[in-house]
């Protein structure tokens, strides 16, 4: 038996002293041979003498620099001891000697990631996946890196590949379910979450995703039950408290149910505030990540001002506890183009993208430098077209700390959030002071309650009357509708009601808003309109969840029966449509009825672009006056009723008068190009931003 074999056997037997003596004796006999140094390094590691082991690994590498073994051992141990830069250099040399060693690639990726050299880490992980294509963890690690880089789509593909190889991979199940939830595939998210919960019933992320998916589908009772069960296992966890707060029905059964729901929201908000007072300081990261939109509360009535002030205070406290020492953002120097960034989850073929994309398309580029900051992995051709107009573009979904770091580094003078309240990430980012001036617009027309949002960019034409305070931000009423809008092309061909299961004969009244906009108070108004129009049919658009649609139909059917009407022959609910089908459905309408309480925005503009007469709702909030502003700007007082009773009377009168509808349609077709081409709001926005940034450059604060 040679000295190597004897020392190796001693090491494997745990006789470390004998192994060290044997390795050193061998080293004395062969001082230029790297092999005894490699063995000595292993023994010294086993003896818990890492500094000596590092030197032994390095000595071995120096004796055979073209071989991988010494560099591998040094890099692995240095990485475990936190000497990351030295580890990376050694591992790179080991890979140069042995590029097909999977473990070297794994270690090198880890070292590069810890140094924030993400592109270098990606090279190693892509090589690892190529070397070990059936290794689920290799695909998972590449997905995690992609997510950190903001490459959400790539991350999702990698995590799916992980699950193809290991269907029970816990973290991959969590992350795939989370991405599906973010991209509004609630059914898919729920399926993956439930699959994971079968194996790990106490898993908090999977419980949270399951509850959120149920809530977003409109299954509020199941969502609340899921959140409550999870709170039994994870008491007062902020993500579950936020989800319980947000779990509200998309359609209430009646007015009494709506009142109970609002009372429950108040109780849940108090519980959330109390938990924050008690626990936020102990785990600010969990509170910052827990934030959920309370979107459905805003559709249950009221101006929401005081509730939103409280919600905004919670957001602000949570995010500032998570990021307590951010640098104060400074404006660019005088004379430079003003840097304006747009942050949104919806600058795509979506209501938000259609309403506010015109601001990016039309801003004066000699005065403004534009940035597009996307949230989530669901961009499309519209996103790409907007991004092509911008000077800067970044993905700010995924890792929260990375998103904050990116936006701070971008050093925008102004951040504009077209909407806050529909997706958690804009809420999180807007709760921090990331730009000297921060503004929200009316994509979700409810105040944020955030002290870090300076301006609410509203519409003069939609102003409530009489005027009153309904925002915590300084409200700026831009001229006209405030937006610059480009309508989509209509689907070619004649209107075909049969395509949508609608009767060919009779007057078709269409009210195609999301069903959660229709509160119980308006049911009898719709029924009275149908009672006054014996040949009319009223059509709505289905919810994505059949149970929510059924609840709405039951409620509306009861209202029709109270008027002595047959709901089966007078009330229709059309399946949800793609955009081409949607435009074709609008073209079938004789009269478009605005949604009472929460008016149509993009929907109304699309209907008007087809010349459809749109009877606006006379709202007493800004969010109830979108359509009213549009028909008023078109000079059509006939479509701008003064009260709910007037709305019913005018609907009946217009339903009985096809000649008047034709006359109004002709006037709409004449006037709509001018309304949509109105640049007054955009030019006023440019002047506003110039004025405010000039003031900031002069040392005057936004307030």
XYZ file of C-alpha atoms in Angstrom:
703
model
C 0.000 0.000 0.000
C 1.447 3.395 -1.009
C 1.431 6.573 1.102
C -1.554 7.985 -0.786
C -3.659 4.887 -0.180
C -2.773 4.742 3.516
C -3.558 8.410 4.092
C -6.778 8.160 2.072
C -7.969 5.131 4.034
C -7.236 6.931 7.301
C -9.262 9.932 6.148
C -12.220 7.781 5.112
C -12.053 5.939 8.454
C -12.195 9.240 10.339
C -8.683 8.818 11.752
C -7.835 12.399 10.899
C -4.601 12.697 12.860
C -3.158 9.655 11.136
C -4.413 10.986 7.789
C -2.667 14.343 8.341
C 0.641 12.671 9.314
C 0.429 10.416 6.257
C -0.350 13.317 3.884
C 2.509 15.401 5.266
C 4.922 12.485 5.041
C 3.928 11.960 1.438
C 4.340 15.712 0.790
C 7.905 15.615 2.136
C 8.665 12.697 -0.124
C 7.135 14.355 -3.220
C 7.245 18.161 -2.674
C 6.430 19.062 -6.278
C 3.554 16.603 -6.666
C 0.108 18.298 -6.286
C -1.543 15.056 -5.135
C -0.363 15.111 -1.467
C -1.324 18.782 -1.212
C -4.835 17.975 -2.490
C -5.179 15.218 0.088
C -3.764 17.413 2.861
C -6.300 20.123 1.973
C -9.145 17.607 2.359
C -7.790 16.454 5.731
C -7.362 19.994 7.033
C -10.948 20.800 6.033
C -12.155 17.707 7.918
C -10.132 18.813 10.956
C -11.915 22.207 10.938
C -8.813 24.239 10.025
C -10.139 26.193 7.030
C -7.353 28.765 6.739
C -4.711 26.052 6.444
C -6.935 24.105 4.084
C -7.321 27.127 1.805
C -3.550 27.503 1.626
C -3.149 23.806 0.841
C -5.714 23.997 -1.973
C -3.936 27.062 -3.340
C -0.529 25.371 -3.134
C -1.942 22.381 -5.024
C -3.362 24.665 -7.714
C -0.019 26.443 -8.030
C 1.755 23.107 -8.627
C -0.717 22.172 -11.408
C -2.389 25.387 -12.635
C -3.763 23.697 -15.791
C -5.676 21.131 -13.735
C -9.036 21.757 -12.109
C -8.681 19.995 -8.750
C -6.807 22.606 -6.731
C -8.833 25.525 -8.080
C -12.052 23.575 -7.495
C -11.222 22.894 -3.843
C -10.048 26.431 -3.159
C -13.097 27.974 -4.874
C -15.586 25.739 -3.076
C -14.087 26.369 0.378
C -13.527 30.098 -0.217
C -17.154 30.468 -1.278
C -18.368 28.709 1.867
C -16.216 31.054 3.970
C -17.551 34.186 2.264
C -14.440 34.993 0.232
C -16.625 35.336 -2.834
C -14.397 37.296 -5.204
C -11.438 34.955 -4.637
C -13.751 31.963 -4.997
C -15.054 33.214 -8.334
C -11.543 33.675 -9.730
C -10.537 30.179 -8.662
C -13.714 28.587 -10.034
C -13.278 30.335 -13.358
C -9.784 28.814 -13.610
C -11.168 25.398 -12.699
C -13.814 25.700 -15.417
C -11.161 26.666 -17.949
C -9.512 23.339 -17.143
C -12.729 21.297 -16.952
C -15.647 23.133 -18.610
C -17.948 20.106 -18.504
C -17.978 19.665 -14.713
C -21.581 20.404 -13.591
C -20.630 21.086 -9.971
C -18.083 23.691 -11.031
C -20.775 25.451 -13.059
C -23.162 25.373 -10.100
C -20.561 26.835 -7.714
C -19.407 29.473 -10.211
C -22.998 30.603 -10.789
C -23.493 30.908 -7.030
C -20.351 33.018 -6.656
C -21.248 35.319 -9.562
C -24.795 35.763 -8.243
C -23.542 36.749 -4.810
C -21.337 39.367 -6.476
C -24.401 40.565 -8.457
C -22.671 39.578 -11.703
C -25.913 38.202 -13.029
C -24.943 37.896 -16.686
C -21.894 35.849 -15.700
C -24.045 33.678 -13.446
C -26.410 33.129 -16.339
C -23.620 31.802 -18.560
C -22.773 29.172 -15.960
C -26.376 28.158 -15.295
C -27.176 27.850 -18.988
C -24.112 25.619 -19.309
C -25.272 23.608 -16.289
C -28.690 23.036 -17.864
C -27.036 21.939 -21.108
C -24.773 19.533 -19.198
C -27.548 18.121 -16.987
C -30.808 18.603 -18.919
C -32.787 16.281 -16.623
C -31.671 18.013 -13.414
C -34.760 19.775 -12.041
C -32.710 21.938 -9.685
C -30.570 23.249 -12.552
C -33.662 24.489 -14.373
C -35.004 25.932 -11.141
C -31.797 27.869 -10.450
C -31.816 29.329 -13.957
C -35.420 30.362 -13.416
C -34.587 32.045 -10.111
C -31.775 33.991 -11.761
C -34.056 34.985 -14.656
C -36.595 36.306 -12.164
C -33.896 38.330 -10.403
C -32.889 39.768 -13.786
C -36.487 40.774 -14.476
C -36.862 38.156 -17.223
C -40.219 36.931 -15.975
C -41.184 34.921 -19.039
C -37.864 33.082 -19.067
C -38.237 32.337 -15.364
C -41.676 30.856 -15.902
C -40.407 28.587 -18.698
C -37.565 27.353 -16.476
C -39.868 26.612 -13.556
C -42.242 24.740 -15.826
C -39.235 22.683 -16.983
C -38.450 22.035 -13.320
C -41.933 20.646 -12.750
C -41.721 18.550 -15.913
C -38.789 16.768 -14.271
C -39.987 16.900 -10.657
C -43.756 17.502 -10.345
C -43.443 17.827 -6.555
C -40.723 20.502 -6.546
C -42.070 22.719 -3.794
C -40.523 26.071 -4.712
C -41.298 25.617 -8.413
C -44.937 24.928 -7.588
C -45.057 28.104 -5.516
C -43.467 30.217 -8.213
C -45.380 28.845 -11.211
C -48.632 29.313 -9.314
C -47.564 32.858 -8.412
C -46.762 33.819 -12.004
C -50.063 32.380 -13.233
C -51.877 34.423 -10.603
C -50.061 37.582 -11.677
C -50.964 36.984 -15.322
C -54.644 36.482 -14.432
C -54.729 32.734 -15.031
C -56.492 32.209 -11.726
C -57.669 28.709 -12.605
C -54.124 27.605 -13.433
C -52.732 29.232 -10.296
C -55.342 27.505 -8.168
C -54.602 24.110 -9.753
C -50.859 24.352 -9.054
C -51.431 25.699 -5.540
C -53.815 22.886 -4.694
C -51.414 20.305 -6.118
C -48.718 21.608 -3.827
C -51.018 21.785 -0.806
C -51.750 18.082 -1.120
C -48.100 17.433 -0.306
C -47.518 20.413 2.011
C -50.850 21.436 3.551
C -49.221 24.051 5.823
C -47.261 25.803 3.043
C -47.912 29.537 3.469
C -47.085 30.740 -0.084
C -49.332 28.072 -1.607
C -52.136 28.887 0.851
C -51.815 32.566 -0.021
C -51.908 31.918 -3.779
C -54.937 29.641 -3.454
C -56.848 32.268 -1.449
C -55.863 35.056 -3.858
C -56.886 33.029 -6.921
C -60.276 32.295 -5.388
C -60.731 35.976 -4.556
C -59.812 37.148 -8.051
C -62.233 34.637 -9.557
C -65.020 36.168 -7.479
C -65.325 33.180 -5.131
C -65.147 35.448 -2.119
C -66.639 33.076 0.427
C -64.180 30.329 -0.496
C -61.334 32.869 -0.521
C -62.187 34.139 2.961
C -62.508 30.578 4.235
C -59.107 29.688 2.770
C -57.477 32.775 4.294
C -59.122 32.106 7.664
C -57.946 28.472 7.692
C -54.425 29.581 6.867
C -54.513 32.204 9.624
C -55.225 29.369 12.032
C -51.857 27.886 11.056
C -50.013 31.200 10.586
C -51.648 33.628 13.058
C -51.684 37.281 12.009
C -49.468 36.711 8.980
C -49.715 39.985 7.019
C -50.206 38.384 3.593
C -53.244 36.482 4.867
C -54.663 39.519 6.645
C -54.370 41.549 3.430
C -55.985 38.764 1.416
C -58.863 38.481 3.854
C -59.360 42.238 3.574
C -59.376 42.066 -0.234
C -61.683 39.027 -0.488
C -64.959 40.715 -1.382
C -67.763 39.513 -3.649
C -67.623 40.686 -7.245
C -71.411 40.804 -7.258
C -73.525 41.307 -4.139
C -76.846 39.518 -3.776
C -78.728 42.660 -2.689
C -78.262 45.982 -0.910
C -78.278 44.378 2.542
C -75.531 41.978 1.450
C -73.522 44.922 0.131
C -73.853 46.722 3.475
C -72.680 43.628 5.359
C -69.712 43.267 3.033
C -68.629 46.863 3.680
C -69.007 46.307 7.433
C -66.801 43.218 7.219
C -64.211 45.212 5.289
C -64.098 47.786 8.075
C -63.592 45.085 10.720
C -60.855 43.433 8.636
C -59.126 46.780 8.098
C -59.094 47.440 11.842
C -57.585 43.970 12.429
C -54.904 44.665 9.818
C -54.059 48.043 11.389
C -53.811 46.482 14.849
C -51.543 43.696 13.584
C -49.305 46.263 11.878
C -49.024 48.286 15.083
C -47.980 45.143 16.907
C -45.845 43.236 14.392
C -44.639 45.385 11.487
C -41.335 46.399 13.072
C -40.398 42.745 13.685
C -40.720 41.652 10.040
C -40.938 44.630 7.654
C -40.019 42.496 4.627
C -43.059 40.252 5.138
C -45.326 43.283 5.452
C -43.935 44.916 2.314
C -44.405 41.744 0.266
C -47.889 41.121 1.698
C -49.653 44.086 0.102
C -52.793 43.252 -1.886
C -55.096 45.585 -3.849
C -58.479 46.167 -2.214
C -59.875 46.635 -5.708
C -63.379 45.282 -5.114
C -64.045 47.567 -2.137
C -64.006 50.565 -4.434
C -66.911 49.143 -6.439
C -69.184 48.929 -3.419
C -69.915 52.680 -3.275
C -68.808 55.761 -1.362
C -65.904 58.055 -2.181
C -63.544 55.784 -0.170
C -61.473 58.816 0.873
C -61.021 58.012 4.556
C -60.641 54.273 3.999
C -58.012 54.896 1.349
C -56.201 57.306 3.641
C -55.900 54.448 6.160
C -54.927 51.889 3.509
C -52.350 54.311 2.118
C -50.901 54.862 5.584
C -50.442 51.099 5.990
C -48.752 50.842 2.595
C -46.453 53.745 3.362
C -45.498 52.406 6.801
C -44.830 48.916 5.453
C -42.666 50.003 2.528
C -40.701 52.567 4.517
C -40.021 50.015 7.238
C -38.710 47.678 4.526
C -36.600 50.416 2.869
C -35.813 52.820 5.718
C -32.809 54.661 4.312
C -33.396 55.335 0.627
C -31.431 58.242 -0.830
C -33.394 61.420 -1.436
C -34.101 61.680 -5.186
C -32.804 64.834 -6.860
C -34.079 66.485 -10.042
C -31.952 66.653 -13.147
C -30.015 69.884 -13.751
C -31.717 72.906 -15.321
C -31.781 72.773 -19.106
C -31.765 68.980 -19.314
C -34.703 67.128 -20.771
C -37.134 66.150 -18.026
C -36.980 62.425 -17.332
C -40.504 61.022 -17.056
C -41.077 57.372 -16.200
C -44.344 55.467 -16.605
C -44.857 52.534 -14.213
C -47.707 50.116 -14.921
C -48.793 46.509 -15.098
C -51.166 47.318 -17.954
C -49.457 49.332 -20.696
C -50.543 46.751 -23.258
C -53.774 45.871 -25.095
C -55.765 46.739 -22.014
C -57.987 49.603 -20.900
C -54.991 51.327 -19.261
C -52.788 50.964 -22.318
C -55.512 52.339 -24.586
C -56.437 55.263 -22.344
C -52.940 56.421 -21.408
C -50.662 55.075 -24.124
C -51.323 58.303 -26.021
C -49.377 60.246 -23.415
C -46.235 58.295 -24.303
C -47.007 58.509 -28.013
C -47.571 62.263 -28.020
C -45.171 63.817 -25.489
C -42.777 66.420 -26.845
C -39.466 64.548 -27.040
C -37.473 67.760 -27.235
C -38.604 68.516 -23.681
C -39.077 65.043 -22.194
C -37.072 61.850 -22.017
C -39.357 58.857 -21.457
C -38.997 55.594 -19.571
C -41.303 52.572 -19.596
C -41.237 50.372 -16.497
C -43.209 47.176 -16.865
C -44.707 45.158 -14.041
C -45.288 41.488 -14.742
C -44.632 39.248 -17.725
C -47.683 40.068 -19.833
C -46.528 42.676 -22.339
C -47.630 42.454 -25.979
C -47.283 44.195 -29.331
C -48.809 47.377 -27.892
C -46.187 47.334 -25.130
C -43.427 46.897 -27.694
C -44.741 49.810 -29.772
C -44.782 52.069 -26.706
C -41.342 50.895 -25.607
C -39.933 51.759 -29.041
C -40.874 55.387 -28.359
C -39.028 55.490 -25.037
C -35.437 56.254 -24.140
C -35.389 53.766 -21.271
C -37.092 50.500 -20.517
C -36.892 48.109 -17.579
C -38.821 45.279 -15.983
C -39.737 46.143 -12.381
C -41.732 43.048 -11.578
C -40.152 40.125 -9.782
C -37.789 40.838 -6.925
C -38.963 43.919 -5.001
C -35.540 45.086 -3.857
C -34.246 44.860 -7.414
C -37.207 46.895 -8.701
C -36.558 49.664 -6.181
C -32.857 49.656 -7.013
C -33.576 49.944 -10.754
C -35.950 52.868 -10.389
C -33.609 54.749 -8.077
C -30.756 54.258 -10.539
C -32.927 55.500 -13.416
C -33.126 58.884 -11.626
C -36.401 60.028 -13.164
C -37.587 63.529 -12.401
C -41.188 62.325 -12.529
C -42.842 58.951 -12.089
C -46.371 58.643 -13.479
C -48.513 55.691 -12.441
C -51.449 55.517 -14.884
C -53.232 53.392 -12.270
C -52.635 52.446 -8.644
C -54.825 49.875 -6.969
C -55.102 47.136 -9.586
C -51.767 45.353 -9.007
C -49.568 45.185 -5.886
C -46.295 46.354 -7.459
C -47.323 49.923 -8.438
C -48.789 50.252 -4.925
C -45.483 49.156 -3.382
C -43.340 51.425 -5.537
C -45.577 54.467 -5.227
C -45.441 54.151 -1.432
C -41.739 55.066 -1.560
C -40.181 58.373 -2.549
C -38.348 57.197 -5.668
C -38.642 60.337 -7.820
C -38.798 64.008 -6.844
C -42.331 64.218 -8.293
C -44.791 61.310 -8.310
C -48.247 61.313 -9.884
C -51.167 58.965 -10.431
C -53.872 59.213 -13.053
C -57.409 57.928 -13.278
C -56.807 54.440 -14.682
C -58.244 53.354 -11.332
C -60.103 56.538 -10.372
C -59.788 56.321 -6.580
C -57.330 58.212 -4.398
C -54.243 56.259 -3.320
C -54.085 57.653 0.212
C -50.289 57.711 -0.158
C -48.300 60.694 1.153
C -45.634 59.932 -1.471
C -47.971 60.542 -4.423
C -48.023 64.260 -5.066
C -50.524 64.706 -7.898
C -53.748 63.084 -9.054
C -53.996 63.757 -12.805
C -57.737 64.038 -13.349
C -60.060 65.361 -16.050
C -61.773 68.743 -15.995
C -64.660 67.310 -18.018
C -65.205 64.609 -15.372
C -65.080 66.955 -12.379
C -67.732 66.292 -9.739
C -70.370 68.927 -9.229
C -70.448 70.553 -6.782
C -66.701 70.209 -6.374
C -65.364 68.541 -3.228
C -62.149 66.958 -1.991
C -61.955 63.268 -2.933
C -58.200 62.754 -3.192
C -55.373 62.882 -0.677
C -53.136 63.986 -3.550
C -53.220 67.465 -5.038
C -55.812 67.042 -7.786
C -55.044 68.589 -11.165
C -57.976 68.686 -13.600
C -56.397 68.547 -17.047
C -58.489 70.009 -19.899
C -61.108 67.873 -21.618
C -60.865 64.141 -21.014
C -57.133 64.635 -20.171
C -56.084 61.772 -22.461
C -54.922 61.366 -26.054
C -56.786 58.369 -27.458
C -56.427 56.252 -30.578
C -59.424 53.962 -31.132
C -58.961 50.397 -32.351
C -60.195 49.494 -35.838
C -63.691 47.939 -35.912
C -64.157 44.390 -37.091
C -65.166 44.365 -40.753
C -68.556 43.113 -41.829
C -72.165 43.819 -40.823
C -73.407 43.537 -37.244
C -74.545 39.979 -36.576
C -76.579 39.486 -33.403
C -76.978 35.749 -33.997
C -73.236 35.348 -33.490
C -73.785 36.333 -29.842
C -77.052 34.480 -29.250
C -79.100 37.688 -29.358
C -82.543 38.092 -30.999
C -82.449 39.609 -34.461
C -85.605 41.652 -33.847
C -86.327 44.395 -31.335
C -84.273 47.188 -29.803
C -80.997 45.987 -28.325
C -79.841 47.804 -25.215
C -76.247 46.919 -24.425
C -74.500 47.526 -21.097
C -71.234 45.608 -21.502
C -69.221 46.555 -18.434
C -67.558 44.211 -15.945
C -70.327 42.797 -13.785
C -68.726 44.008 -10.561
C -69.622 47.563 -11.625
C -73.355 46.851 -11.299
C -74.530 47.491 -7.759
C -77.952 46.362 -6.511
C -79.391 49.890 -6.364
C -79.492 50.032 -10.185
C -81.386 46.769 -10.819
C -84.818 48.336 -10.664
C -83.705 51.180 -12.943
C -82.787 48.666 -15.640
C -86.061 46.801 -15.115
C -88.077 50.017 -15.421
C -86.360 50.804 -18.718
C -87.332 47.396 -20.087
C -90.875 47.839 -18.757
C -91.113 51.044 -20.790
C -89.782 49.352 -23.951
C -91.869 46.228 -24.633
C -89.822 45.166 -27.680
C -86.384 45.825 -26.132
C -83.779 43.343 -24.956
C -81.026 44.161 -22.462
C -77.631 42.434 -22.765
C -74.700 42.319 -20.359
C -71.279 40.668 -20.591
C -70.520 37.535 -18.558
C -68.014 37.377 -15.728
C -65.068 34.995 -16.041
C -66.536 32.909 -13.206
C -69.916 31.342 -14.062
C -70.996 31.483 -10.414
C -70.604 35.271 -10.361
C -72.556 35.552 -13.617
C -75.322 33.352 -12.177
C -75.602 35.527 -9.050
C -75.922 38.641 -11.199
C -78.538 37.019 -13.453
C -80.584 35.914 -10.445
C -80.536 39.412 -9.027
C -81.499 41.050 -12.325
C -84.160 38.426 -13.017
C -85.778 39.223 -9.674
C -85.847 42.927 -10.587
C -87.526 42.155 -13.923
C -90.122 39.958 -12.252
C -90.951 42.798 -9.872
C -91.920 44.733 -13.006
C -93.954 41.804 -14.340
C -91.391 41.006 -17.030
C -90.107 37.647 -18.247
C -86.309 37.602 -17.739
C -85.868 34.639 -20.073
C -87.008 36.660 -23.068
C -85.772 40.126 -22.058
C -82.424 39.603 -20.316
C -79.269 38.242 -22.010
C -75.705 37.668 -20.882
C -73.166 37.368 -23.679
C -70.016 35.260 -23.211
C -66.749 37.115 -22.833
C -65.091 38.057 -26.117
C -61.706 38.689 -27.634
C -61.208 42.228 -28.823
C -62.439 41.672 -32.368
C -65.556 39.953 -31.047
C -65.983 42.728 -28.522
C -66.018 45.406 -31.217
C -68.458 43.318 -33.269
C -70.738 43.028 -30.237
C -70.723 46.795 -29.721
C -71.715 47.241 -33.363
C -74.891 45.228 -32.695
C -76.241 47.709 -30.139
C -79.029 50.194 -30.813
C -78.358 52.026 -27.562
C -75.473 51.707 -25.127
C -76.409 52.117 -21.454
C -73.652 53.364 -19.189
C -73.056 51.441 -15.952
C -74.670 53.262 -12.995
C -72.272 54.310 -10.269
C -69.009 53.417 -12.011
C -69.069 54.728 -15.550
C -67.523 53.232 -18.653
C -64.222 54.701 -19.851
C -62.448 52.881 -22.656
C -65.626 50.885 -23.337
C -67.616 54.038 -23.982
C -64.928 55.500 -26.235
C -64.901 52.328 -28.302
C -68.686 52.381 -28.605
C -68.653 56.059 -29.573
C -65.949 55.372 -32.164
C -68.526 53.118 -33.874
C -71.188 55.825 -33.718
C -73.279 54.019 -31.056
C -75.423 56.429 -28.983
C -74.220 56.110 -25.376
C -76.589 57.189 -22.624
C -74.282 58.381 -19.857
C -74.809 57.932 -16.134
C -75.193 61.196 -14.151
C -72.647 60.256 -11.489
C -71.784 62.178 -8.337
C -68.183 60.893 -8.261
C -65.427 61.256 -10.824
C -65.538 57.520 -11.508
C -69.254 57.861 -12.234
C -68.815 60.649 -14.809
C -66.469 59.290 -17.498
C -69.166 58.755 -20.120
C -70.973 61.928 -19.096
C -67.805 63.871 -19.838
C -67.466 62.233 -23.252
C -70.964 62.978 -24.500
C -70.803 66.497 -23.036
C -67.526 67.152 -24.866
C -69.249 65.925 -28.030
C -71.986 68.512 -27.525
C -74.737 65.918 -27.002
C -76.877 67.031 -24.051
C -79.499 64.504 -25.197
C -77.176 61.769 -23.879
C -76.325 63.557 -20.612
C -79.216 63.059 -18.163
C -79.435 65.118 -14.992
C -80.566 62.428 -12.532
C -81.240 58.673 -12.266
C -84.926 59.298 -13.032
C -83.941 61.308 -16.086
C -81.620 58.469 -17.128
C -84.536 56.016 -17.100
C -86.818 58.422 -18.965
C -84.250 59.172 -21.657
C -83.417 55.497 -22.138
C -87.100 54.777 -22.777
C -87.475 57.747 -25.108
C -84.392 56.850 -27.140
C -85.379 53.190 -27.231
C -88.682 54.191 -28.838
C -87.143 56.569 -31.395
C -84.858 54.963 -34.009
C -84.803 58.199 -36.017
C -83.421 60.119 -33.035
C -80.837 57.412 -32.455
C -79.781 57.657 -36.110
C -79.494 61.443 -35.818
C -77.361 61.131 -32.688
C -75.216 58.465 -34.329
C -74.503 60.775 -37.249
C -73.506 63.580 -34.866
C -71.259 61.189 -32.914
C -69.514 60.060 -36.088
C -68.941 63.684 -37.032
C -67.646 64.729 -33.620
C -65.721 61.726 -32.358
C -62.533 62.272 -34.427
C -62.108 65.713 -32.900
C -62.711 64.426 -29.365
C -60.200 61.630 -29.745
C -57.625 63.905 -31.353
C -57.910 66.515 -28.575
C -54.380 67.247 -27.386
C -55.254 69.875 -24.766
C -54.891 67.475 -21.858
C -51.496 66.239 -23.032
C -50.162 69.748 -23.687
C -51.381 70.849 -20.238
C -49.710 67.825 -18.683
C -46.430 68.744 -20.358
C -46.658 72.322 -19.070
C -47.563 71.084 -15.590
C -44.564 68.740 -15.439
C -42.242 71.451 -16.753
C -43.488 73.908 -14.140
C -43.228 71.458 -11.247
C -39.791 70.131 -12.186
C -38.467 73.656 -12.701
C -39.678 74.433 -9.180
C -37.970 71.322 -7.813
C -34.766 72.315 -9.571
C -35.067 75.670 -7.809
C -35.403 73.904 -4.452
C -39.183 74.133 -4.015
C -40.754 70.893 -2.698
C -43.754 69.261 -4.419
C -46.065 70.203 -1.541
